[in-house]
Tab-separated table of C-alpha atoms and ligand atoms in Angstrom:
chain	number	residue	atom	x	y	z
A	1	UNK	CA	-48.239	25.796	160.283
A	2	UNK	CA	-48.015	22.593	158.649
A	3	UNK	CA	-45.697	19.294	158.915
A	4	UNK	CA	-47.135	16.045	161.178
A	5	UNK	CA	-43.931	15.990	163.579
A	6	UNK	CA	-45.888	18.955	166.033
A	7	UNK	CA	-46.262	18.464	169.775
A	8	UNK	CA	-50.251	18.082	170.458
A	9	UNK	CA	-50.190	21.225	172.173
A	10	UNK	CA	-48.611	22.936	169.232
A	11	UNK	CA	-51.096	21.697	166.852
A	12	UNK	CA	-53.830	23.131	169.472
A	13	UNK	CA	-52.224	26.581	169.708
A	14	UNK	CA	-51.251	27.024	166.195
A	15	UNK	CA	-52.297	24.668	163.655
A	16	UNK	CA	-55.449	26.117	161.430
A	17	UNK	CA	-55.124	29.339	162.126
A	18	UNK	CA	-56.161	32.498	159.479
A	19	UNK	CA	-52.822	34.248	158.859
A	20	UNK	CA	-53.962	37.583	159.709
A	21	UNK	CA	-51.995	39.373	156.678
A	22	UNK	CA	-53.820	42.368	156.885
A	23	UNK	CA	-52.674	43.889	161.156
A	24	UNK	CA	-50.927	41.156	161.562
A	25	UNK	CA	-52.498	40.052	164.613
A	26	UNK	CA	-51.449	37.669	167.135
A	27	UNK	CA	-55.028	35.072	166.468
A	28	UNK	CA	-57.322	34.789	163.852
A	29	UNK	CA	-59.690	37.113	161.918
A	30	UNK	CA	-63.195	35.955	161.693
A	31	UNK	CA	-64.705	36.181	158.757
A	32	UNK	CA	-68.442	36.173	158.804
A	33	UNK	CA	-69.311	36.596	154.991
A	34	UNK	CA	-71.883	34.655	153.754
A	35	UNK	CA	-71.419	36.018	150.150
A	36	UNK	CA	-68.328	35.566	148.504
A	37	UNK	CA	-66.947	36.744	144.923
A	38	UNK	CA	-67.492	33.563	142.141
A	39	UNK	CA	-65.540	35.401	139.461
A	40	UNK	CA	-61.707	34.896	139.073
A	41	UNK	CA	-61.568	32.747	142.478
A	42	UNK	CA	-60.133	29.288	142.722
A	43	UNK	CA	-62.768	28.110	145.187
A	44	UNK	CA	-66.861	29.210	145.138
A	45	UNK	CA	-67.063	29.849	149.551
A	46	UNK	CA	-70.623	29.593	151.119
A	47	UNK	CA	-70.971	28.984	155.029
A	48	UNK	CA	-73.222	26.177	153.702
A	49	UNK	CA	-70.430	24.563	151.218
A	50	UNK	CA	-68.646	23.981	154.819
A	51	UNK	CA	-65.586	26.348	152.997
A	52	UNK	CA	-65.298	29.645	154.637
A	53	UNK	CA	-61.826	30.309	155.628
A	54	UNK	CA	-62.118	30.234	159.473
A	55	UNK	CA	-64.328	26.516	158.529
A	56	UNK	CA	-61.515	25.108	156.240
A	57	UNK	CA	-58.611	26.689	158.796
A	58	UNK	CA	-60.293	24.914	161.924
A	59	UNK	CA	-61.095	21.706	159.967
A	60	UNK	CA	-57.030	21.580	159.792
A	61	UNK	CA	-56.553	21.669	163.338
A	62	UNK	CA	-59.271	18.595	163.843
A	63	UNK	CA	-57.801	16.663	160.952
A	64	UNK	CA	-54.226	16.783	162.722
A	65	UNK	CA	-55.353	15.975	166.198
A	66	UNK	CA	-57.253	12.575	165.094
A	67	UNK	CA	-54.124	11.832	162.684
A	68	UNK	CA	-56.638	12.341	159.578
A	69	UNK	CA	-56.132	13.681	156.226
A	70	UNK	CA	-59.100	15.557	156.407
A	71	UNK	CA	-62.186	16.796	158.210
A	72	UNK	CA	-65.796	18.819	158.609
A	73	UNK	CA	-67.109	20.668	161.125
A	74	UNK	CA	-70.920	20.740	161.955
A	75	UNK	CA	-73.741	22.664	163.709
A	76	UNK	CA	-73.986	19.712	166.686
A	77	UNK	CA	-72.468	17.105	167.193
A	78	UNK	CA	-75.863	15.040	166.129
A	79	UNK	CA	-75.515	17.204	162.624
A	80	UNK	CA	-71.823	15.386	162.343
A	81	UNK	CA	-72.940	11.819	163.624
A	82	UNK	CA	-76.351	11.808	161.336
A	83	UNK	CA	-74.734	13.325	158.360
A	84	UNK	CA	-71.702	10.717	158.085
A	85	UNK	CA	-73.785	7.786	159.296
A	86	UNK	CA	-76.219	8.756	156.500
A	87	UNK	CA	-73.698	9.202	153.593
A	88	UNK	CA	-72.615	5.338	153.858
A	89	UNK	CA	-75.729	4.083	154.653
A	90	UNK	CA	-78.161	3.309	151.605
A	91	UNK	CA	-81.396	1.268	151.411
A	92	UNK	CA	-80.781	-1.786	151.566
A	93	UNK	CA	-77.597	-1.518	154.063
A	94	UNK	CA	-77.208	-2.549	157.499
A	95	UNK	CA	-75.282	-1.102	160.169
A	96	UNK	CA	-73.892	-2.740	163.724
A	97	UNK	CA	-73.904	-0.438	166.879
A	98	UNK	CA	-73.567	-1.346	170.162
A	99	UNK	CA	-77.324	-0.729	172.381
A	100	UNK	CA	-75.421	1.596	174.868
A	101	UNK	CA	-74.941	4.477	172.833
A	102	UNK	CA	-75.703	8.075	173.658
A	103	UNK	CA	-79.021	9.161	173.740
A	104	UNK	CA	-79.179	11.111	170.627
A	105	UNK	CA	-77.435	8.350	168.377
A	106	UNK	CA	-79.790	5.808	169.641
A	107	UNK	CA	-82.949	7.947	168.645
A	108	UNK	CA	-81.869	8.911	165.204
A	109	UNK	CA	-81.322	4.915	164.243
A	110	UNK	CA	-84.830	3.705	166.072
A	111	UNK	CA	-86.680	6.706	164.766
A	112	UNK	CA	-85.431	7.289	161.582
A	113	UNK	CA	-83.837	4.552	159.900
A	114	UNK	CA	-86.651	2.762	158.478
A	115	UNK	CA	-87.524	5.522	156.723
A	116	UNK	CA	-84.690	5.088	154.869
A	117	UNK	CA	-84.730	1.516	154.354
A	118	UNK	CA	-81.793	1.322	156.384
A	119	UNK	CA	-81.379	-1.930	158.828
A	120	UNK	CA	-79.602	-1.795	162.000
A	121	UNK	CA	-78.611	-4.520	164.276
A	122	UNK	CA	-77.575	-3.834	168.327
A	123	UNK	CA	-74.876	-5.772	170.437
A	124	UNK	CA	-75.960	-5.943	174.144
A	125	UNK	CA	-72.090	-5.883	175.169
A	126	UNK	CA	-68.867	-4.529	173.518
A	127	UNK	CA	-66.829	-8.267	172.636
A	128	UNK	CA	-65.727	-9.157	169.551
A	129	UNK	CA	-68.298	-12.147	169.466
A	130	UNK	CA	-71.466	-10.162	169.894
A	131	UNK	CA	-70.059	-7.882	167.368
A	132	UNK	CA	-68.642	-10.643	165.021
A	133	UNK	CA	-72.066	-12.530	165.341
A	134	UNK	CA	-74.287	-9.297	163.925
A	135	UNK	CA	-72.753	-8.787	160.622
A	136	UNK	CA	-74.935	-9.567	157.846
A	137	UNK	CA	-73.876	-9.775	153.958
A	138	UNK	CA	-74.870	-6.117	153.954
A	139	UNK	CA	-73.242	-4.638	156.458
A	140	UNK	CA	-71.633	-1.695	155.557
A	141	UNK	CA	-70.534	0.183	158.631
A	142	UNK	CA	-69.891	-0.982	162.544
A	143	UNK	CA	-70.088	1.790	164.675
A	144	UNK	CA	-69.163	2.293	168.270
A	145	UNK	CA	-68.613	4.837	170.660
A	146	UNK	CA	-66.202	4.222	173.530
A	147	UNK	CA	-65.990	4.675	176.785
A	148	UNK	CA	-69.376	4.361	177.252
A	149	UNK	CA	-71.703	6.592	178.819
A	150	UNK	CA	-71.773	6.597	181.506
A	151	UNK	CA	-70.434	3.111	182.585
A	152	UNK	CA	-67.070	3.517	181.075
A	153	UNK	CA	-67.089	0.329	179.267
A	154	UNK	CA	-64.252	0.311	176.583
A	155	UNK	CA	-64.654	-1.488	173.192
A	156	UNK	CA	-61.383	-2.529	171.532
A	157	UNK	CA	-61.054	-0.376	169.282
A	158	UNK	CA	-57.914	-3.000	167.423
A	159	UNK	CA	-60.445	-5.783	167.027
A	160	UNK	CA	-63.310	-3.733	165.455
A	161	UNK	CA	-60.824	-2.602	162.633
A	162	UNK	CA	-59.742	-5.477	162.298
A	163	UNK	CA	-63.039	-7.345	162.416
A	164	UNK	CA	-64.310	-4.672	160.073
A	165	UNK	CA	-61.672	-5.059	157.153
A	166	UNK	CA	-62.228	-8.651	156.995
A	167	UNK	CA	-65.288	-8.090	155.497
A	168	UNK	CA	-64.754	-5.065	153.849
A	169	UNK	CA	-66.761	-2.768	156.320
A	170	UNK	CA	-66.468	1.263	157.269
A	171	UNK	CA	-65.531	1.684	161.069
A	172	UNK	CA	-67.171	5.143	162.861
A	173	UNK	CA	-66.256	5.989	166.296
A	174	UNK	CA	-68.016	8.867	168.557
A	175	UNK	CA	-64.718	9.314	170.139
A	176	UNK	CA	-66.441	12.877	172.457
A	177	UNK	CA	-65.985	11.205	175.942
A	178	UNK	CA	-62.235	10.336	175.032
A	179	UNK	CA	-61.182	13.431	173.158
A	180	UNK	CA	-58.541	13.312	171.060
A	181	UNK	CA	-56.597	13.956	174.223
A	182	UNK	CA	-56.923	10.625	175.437
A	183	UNK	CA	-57.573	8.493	172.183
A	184	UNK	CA	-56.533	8.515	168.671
A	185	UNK	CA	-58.470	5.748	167.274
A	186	UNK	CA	-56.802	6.534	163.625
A	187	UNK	CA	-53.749	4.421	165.178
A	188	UNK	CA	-56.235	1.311	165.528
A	189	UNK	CA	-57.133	1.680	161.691
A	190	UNK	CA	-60.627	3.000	162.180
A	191	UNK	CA	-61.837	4.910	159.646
A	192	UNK	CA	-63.988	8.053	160.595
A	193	UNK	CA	-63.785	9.915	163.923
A	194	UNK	CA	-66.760	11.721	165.343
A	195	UNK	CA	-66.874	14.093	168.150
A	196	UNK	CA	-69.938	16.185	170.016
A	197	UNK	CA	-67.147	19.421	169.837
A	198	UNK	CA	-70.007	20.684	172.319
A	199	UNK	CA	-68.264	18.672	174.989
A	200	UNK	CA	-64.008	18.721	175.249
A	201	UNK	CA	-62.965	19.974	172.386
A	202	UNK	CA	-65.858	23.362	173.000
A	203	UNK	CA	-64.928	22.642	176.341
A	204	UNK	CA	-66.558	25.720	178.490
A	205	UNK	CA	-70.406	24.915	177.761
A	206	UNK	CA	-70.855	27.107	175.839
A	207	UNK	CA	-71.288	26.592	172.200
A	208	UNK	CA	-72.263	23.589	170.089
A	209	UNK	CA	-71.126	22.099	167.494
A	210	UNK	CA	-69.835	18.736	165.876
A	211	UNK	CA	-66.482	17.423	163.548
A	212	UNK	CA	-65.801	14.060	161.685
A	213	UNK	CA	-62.473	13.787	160.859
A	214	UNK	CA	-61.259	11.054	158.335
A	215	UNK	CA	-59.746	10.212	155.153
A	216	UNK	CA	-60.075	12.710	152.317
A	217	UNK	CA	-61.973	10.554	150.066
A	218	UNK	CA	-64.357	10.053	153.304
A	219	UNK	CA	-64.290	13.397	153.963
A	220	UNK	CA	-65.921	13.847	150.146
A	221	UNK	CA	-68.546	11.447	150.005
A	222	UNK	CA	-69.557	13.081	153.788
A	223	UNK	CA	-69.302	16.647	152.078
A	224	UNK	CA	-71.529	15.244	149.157
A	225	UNK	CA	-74.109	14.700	151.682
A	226	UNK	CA	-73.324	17.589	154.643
A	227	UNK	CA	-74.132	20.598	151.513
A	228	UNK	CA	-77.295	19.330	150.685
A	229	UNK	CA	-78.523	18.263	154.526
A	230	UNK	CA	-77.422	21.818	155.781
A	231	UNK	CA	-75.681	21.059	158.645
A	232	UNK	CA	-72.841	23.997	158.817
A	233	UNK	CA	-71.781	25.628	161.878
A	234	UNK	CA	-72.152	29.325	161.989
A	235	UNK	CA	-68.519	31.143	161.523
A	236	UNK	CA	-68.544	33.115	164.849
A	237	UNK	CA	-68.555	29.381	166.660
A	238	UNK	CA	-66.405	28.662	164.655
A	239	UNK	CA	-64.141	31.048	165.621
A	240	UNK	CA	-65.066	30.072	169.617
A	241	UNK	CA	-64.507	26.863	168.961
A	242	UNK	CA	-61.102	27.550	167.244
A	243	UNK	CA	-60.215	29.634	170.714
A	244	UNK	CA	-61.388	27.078	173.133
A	245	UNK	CA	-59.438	23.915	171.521
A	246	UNK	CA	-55.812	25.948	171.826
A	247	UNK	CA	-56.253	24.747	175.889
A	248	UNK	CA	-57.969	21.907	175.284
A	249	UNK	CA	-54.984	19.422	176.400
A	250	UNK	CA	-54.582	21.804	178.931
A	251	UNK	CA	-58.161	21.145	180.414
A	252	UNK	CA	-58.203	17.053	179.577
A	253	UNK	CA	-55.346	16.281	181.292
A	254	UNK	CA	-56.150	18.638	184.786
A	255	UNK	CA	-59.357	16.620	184.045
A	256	UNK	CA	-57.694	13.338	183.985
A	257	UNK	CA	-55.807	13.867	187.054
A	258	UNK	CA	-58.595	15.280	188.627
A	259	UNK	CA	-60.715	12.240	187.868
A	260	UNK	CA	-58.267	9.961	189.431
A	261	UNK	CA	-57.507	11.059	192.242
A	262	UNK	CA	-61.687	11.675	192.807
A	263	UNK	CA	-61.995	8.255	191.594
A	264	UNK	CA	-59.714	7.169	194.151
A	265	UNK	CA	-61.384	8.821	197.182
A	266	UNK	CA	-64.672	7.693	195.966
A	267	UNK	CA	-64.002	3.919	196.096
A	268	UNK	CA	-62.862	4.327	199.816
A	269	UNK	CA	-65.879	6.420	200.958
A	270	UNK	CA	-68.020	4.464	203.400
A	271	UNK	CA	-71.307	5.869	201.332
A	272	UNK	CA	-70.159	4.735	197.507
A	273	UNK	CA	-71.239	0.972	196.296
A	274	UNK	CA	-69.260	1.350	193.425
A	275	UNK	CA	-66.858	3.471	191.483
A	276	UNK	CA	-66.751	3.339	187.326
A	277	UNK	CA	-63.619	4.775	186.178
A	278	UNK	CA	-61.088	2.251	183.770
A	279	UNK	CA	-58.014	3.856	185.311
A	280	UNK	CA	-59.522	1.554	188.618
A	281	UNK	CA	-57.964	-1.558	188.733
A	282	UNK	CA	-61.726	-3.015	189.702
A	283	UNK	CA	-62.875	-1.634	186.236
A	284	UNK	CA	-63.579	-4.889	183.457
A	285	UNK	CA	-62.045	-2.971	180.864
A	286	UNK	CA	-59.103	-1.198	183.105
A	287	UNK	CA	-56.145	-3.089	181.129
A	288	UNK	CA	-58.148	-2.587	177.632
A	289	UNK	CA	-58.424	1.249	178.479
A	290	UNK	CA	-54.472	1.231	179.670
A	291	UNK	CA	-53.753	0.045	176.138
A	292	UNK	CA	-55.599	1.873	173.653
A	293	UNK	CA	-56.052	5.033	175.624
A	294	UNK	CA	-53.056	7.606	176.467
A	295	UNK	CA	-55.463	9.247	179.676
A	296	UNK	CA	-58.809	7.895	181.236
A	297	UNK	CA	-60.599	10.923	180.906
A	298	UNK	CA	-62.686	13.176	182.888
A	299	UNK	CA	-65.812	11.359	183.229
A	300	UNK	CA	-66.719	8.490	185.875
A	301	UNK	CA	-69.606	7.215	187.622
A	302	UNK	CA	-70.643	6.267	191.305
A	303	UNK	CA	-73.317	4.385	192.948
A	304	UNK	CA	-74.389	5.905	196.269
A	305	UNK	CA	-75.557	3.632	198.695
A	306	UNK	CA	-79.435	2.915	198.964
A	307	UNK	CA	-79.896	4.438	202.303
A	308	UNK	CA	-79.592	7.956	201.115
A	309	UNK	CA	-81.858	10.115	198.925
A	310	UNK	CA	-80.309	11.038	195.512
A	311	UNK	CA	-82.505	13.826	195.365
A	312	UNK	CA	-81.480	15.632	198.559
A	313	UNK	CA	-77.636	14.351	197.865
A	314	UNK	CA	-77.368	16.711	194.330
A	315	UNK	CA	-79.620	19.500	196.714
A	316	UNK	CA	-76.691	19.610	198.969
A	317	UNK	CA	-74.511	20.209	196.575
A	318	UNK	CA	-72.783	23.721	197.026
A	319	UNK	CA	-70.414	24.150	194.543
A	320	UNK	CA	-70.916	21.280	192.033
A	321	UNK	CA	-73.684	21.921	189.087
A	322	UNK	CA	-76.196	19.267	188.876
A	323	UNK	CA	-76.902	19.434	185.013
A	324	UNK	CA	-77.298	18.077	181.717
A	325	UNK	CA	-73.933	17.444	179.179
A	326	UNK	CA	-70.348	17.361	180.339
A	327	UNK	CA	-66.934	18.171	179.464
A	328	UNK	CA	-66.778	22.061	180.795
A	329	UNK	CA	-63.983	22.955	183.070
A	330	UNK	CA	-66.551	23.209	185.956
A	331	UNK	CA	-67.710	19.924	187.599
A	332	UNK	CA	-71.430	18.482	186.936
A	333	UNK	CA	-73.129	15.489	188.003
A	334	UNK	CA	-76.333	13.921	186.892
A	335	UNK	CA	-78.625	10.884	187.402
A	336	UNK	CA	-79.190	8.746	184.353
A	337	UNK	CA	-82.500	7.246	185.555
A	338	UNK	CA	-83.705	10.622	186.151
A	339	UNK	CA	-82.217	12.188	182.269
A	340	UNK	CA	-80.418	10.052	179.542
A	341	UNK	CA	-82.162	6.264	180.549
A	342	UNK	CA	-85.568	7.806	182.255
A	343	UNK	CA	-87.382	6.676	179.358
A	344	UNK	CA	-86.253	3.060	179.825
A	345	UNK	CA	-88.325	0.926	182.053
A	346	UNK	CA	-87.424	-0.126	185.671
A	347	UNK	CA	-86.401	-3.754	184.536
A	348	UNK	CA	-84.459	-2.776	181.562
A	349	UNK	CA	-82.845	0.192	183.623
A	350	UNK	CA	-81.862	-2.805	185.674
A	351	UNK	CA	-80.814	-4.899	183.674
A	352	UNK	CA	-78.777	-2.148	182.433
A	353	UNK	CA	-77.062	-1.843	185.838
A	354	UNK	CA	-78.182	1.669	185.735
A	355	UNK	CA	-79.715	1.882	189.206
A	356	UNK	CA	-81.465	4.926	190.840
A	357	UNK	CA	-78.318	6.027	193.204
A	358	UNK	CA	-75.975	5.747	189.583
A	359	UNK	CA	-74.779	9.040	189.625
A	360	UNK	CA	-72.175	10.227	186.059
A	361	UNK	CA	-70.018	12.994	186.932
A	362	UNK	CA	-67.887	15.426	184.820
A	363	UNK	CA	-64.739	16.334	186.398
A	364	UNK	CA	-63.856	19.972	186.214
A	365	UNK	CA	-61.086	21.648	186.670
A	366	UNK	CA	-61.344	23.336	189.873
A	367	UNK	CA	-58.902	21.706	193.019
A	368	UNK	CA	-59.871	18.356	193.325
A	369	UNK	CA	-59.193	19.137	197.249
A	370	UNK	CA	-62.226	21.356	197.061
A	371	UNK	CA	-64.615	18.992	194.693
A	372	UNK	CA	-64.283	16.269	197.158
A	373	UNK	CA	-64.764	18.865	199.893
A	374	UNK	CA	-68.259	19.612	198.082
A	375	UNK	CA	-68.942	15.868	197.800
A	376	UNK	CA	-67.803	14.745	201.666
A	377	UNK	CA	-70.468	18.333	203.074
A	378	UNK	CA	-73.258	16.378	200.688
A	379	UNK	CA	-72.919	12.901	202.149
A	380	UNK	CA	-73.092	13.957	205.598
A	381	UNK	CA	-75.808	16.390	205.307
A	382	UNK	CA	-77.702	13.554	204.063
A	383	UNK	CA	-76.519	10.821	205.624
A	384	UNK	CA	-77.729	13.163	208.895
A	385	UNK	CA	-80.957	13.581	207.510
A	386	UNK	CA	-81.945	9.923	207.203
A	387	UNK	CA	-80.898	9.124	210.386
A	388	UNK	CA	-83.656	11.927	211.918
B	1	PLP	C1	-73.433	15.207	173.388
B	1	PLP	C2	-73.067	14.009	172.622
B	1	PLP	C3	-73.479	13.829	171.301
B	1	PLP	C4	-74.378	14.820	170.593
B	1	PLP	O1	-73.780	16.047	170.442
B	1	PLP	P1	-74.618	17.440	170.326
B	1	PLP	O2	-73.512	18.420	170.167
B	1	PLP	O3	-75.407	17.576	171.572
B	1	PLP	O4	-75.483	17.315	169.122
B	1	PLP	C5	-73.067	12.683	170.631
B	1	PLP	N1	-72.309	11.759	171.242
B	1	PLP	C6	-71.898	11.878	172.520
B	1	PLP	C7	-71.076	10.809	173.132
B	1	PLP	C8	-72.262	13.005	173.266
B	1	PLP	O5	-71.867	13.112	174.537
């Protein structure tokens, strides 16, 4: 199916699929080839050339959703973000990023980018001044990745395009904790979308895998670079991956909803400092997020109060995973000073306002009657035990 008028859940369901002209069949055939013919064809396909047909019919369904002409799909979602970061960045060039980025981002620019002769410059907050004040004569790409992990900051996404085609620079987004659900930064005039499609667009934890979706003549200078760095994803993901996104609205929004109304309950319990979720009115960015986002998402964070023992609170847990990565339908929490920021010292964890009780959780989709159910059992169990 083609034609840009579709419903989002249409695209989901339908767009990008193989035609199964063979059976017939109501969803796609995988094809797992790795050898195709080179005589009399129009196109030479090689997993690696990022061309089979269930790559290029998935690819489709991406491009449509971010309001793209075009777009790649990757081995990780790293694979996607290193790949297109490194095709616009030369020696010589300079790239803005904001210092809260996710884990793996901020890694591959500290570790690896002086190898290349690449320079990089970080903004301690998200305003257009601290961006505005970075840019050198060769900057060629501002990067950002909003909401934030895992305060749920929100970067206006209006002013960095705007900011960026003043001076003639490439805009790149790591739109994963959004989803294309919830943001299509395309209608802001940024130019390439990345996504971890390991998290909402995979969906069920389950499989990883990355996308960049962008202009066609973006898409080919990332393609340039994508065939020779090897970064493909294997065609039976593919094929997953293909399956899980026809519900992924379906997931996002019970997500959403779920998030508020846990977001709600959370910011009344007797036991929670603080709530960070920008569909709160208490949020900084909560007007910001209302703007450029259509939903809030699935992910928030808490701060439980002092008293109790994080440890023994994510022990008491019954029903909700404590674990690593997010965006599956079932609910897990984490604590960034004990995962993502545990390398970070004390003061800067601090000065961070990541504190010890900071706990980021990923709403599922299971009742939200029986997720706060979970939650309420935890705090009293431990509120109990520090009172022994
Ligand atoms: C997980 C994640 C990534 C990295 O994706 P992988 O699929 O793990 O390589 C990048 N950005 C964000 C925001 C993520 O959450």
């Amino acid at each position: 199916m083609k034609s840009g008028k579709l419903g989002i859940n249409t695209i989901c369901t339908h767009v990008g699929e193989v035609e199964d002209k063979q059976f017939k069949g109501a969803v796609s055939p995988l094809y797992m080839s790795s050898s195709y013919a080179y005589e009399d064809v129009d196109v030479k396909r090689y997993p690696r050339y990022f061309n089979t047909p269930n790559q290029e019919a998935l690819c489709k369904k991406i491009a449509m959703l971010e309001k793209s002409e075009s777009a790649l799909i990757f081995g990780s979602g790293m694979a996607a973000v290193s790949t297109t970061m490194l095709a616009f960045l030369h020696k010589g060039d300079h790239v803005v990023l904001p210092q809260t980025l996710y884990g793996g981002t901020y890694n591959f620019v500290v570790e690896e980018f002086h190898k290349f002769g690449i320079e990089y410059s970080f903004t301690e907050g998200f305003s257009e001044a601290e961006f505005s004040e970075k840019i050198k004569k060769n900057t060629k790409v501002i990067f950002v990745e909003t909401p934030s992990n895992p305060l749920m900051r929100i970067t206006d996404l209006e002013m960095i395009s705007k900011l960026a085609k003043q001076h003639g620079i490439i805009t790149m987004i790591d739109n994963t904790f959004a989803s294309p659900v919830n943001q299509t930064p395309a209608d802001f005039g940024i130019d390439i979308m990345i996504h971890s499609a390991t998290k909402y667009m995979g969906g069920h934890s389950d499989i990883l895998a990355g996308a960049v979706a962008a202009s066609e003549e973006h898409i080919k200078i990332i393609w340039n670079l994508a065939k020779n760095l090897g970064g493909s994803l294997s065609d039976y993901t593919v094929w997953l991956l293909e399956r899980s996104m026809k519900t992924m609205v379906l997931r996002v929004k019970a997500q959403n909803k779920n998030a508020k109304k846990l977001a709600r309950w959370l910011e009344k319990h007797p036991l929670v400092e603080k709530v960070y979720y920008p569909r709160l009115k208490s949020h900084p960015d909560h007007e910001l997020a209302k703007r450029q986002m259509s939903g809030y998402t699935g992910m928030l964070s808490f701060e439980i109060n002092e008293s109790l023992n994080v440890g023994d609170f994510l022990k008491a847990l019954k029903m909700i995973k404590p674990s690593m990565s997010l965006a599956g339908v079932e609910s897990t929490i984490l604590s960034p000073a004990k995962t993502s920021h545990a390398l970070l010292s004390a003061e800067e964890r601090k000065r961070q306002n990541i504190s010890d009780g900071l706990l980021r959780f990923s709403v599922g989709i299971e009742e939200v009657e029986d997720i706060i159910s979970d939650l309420e059992g935890a705090f009293q169990k431990v509120s109990k035990m520090e009172k022994i």
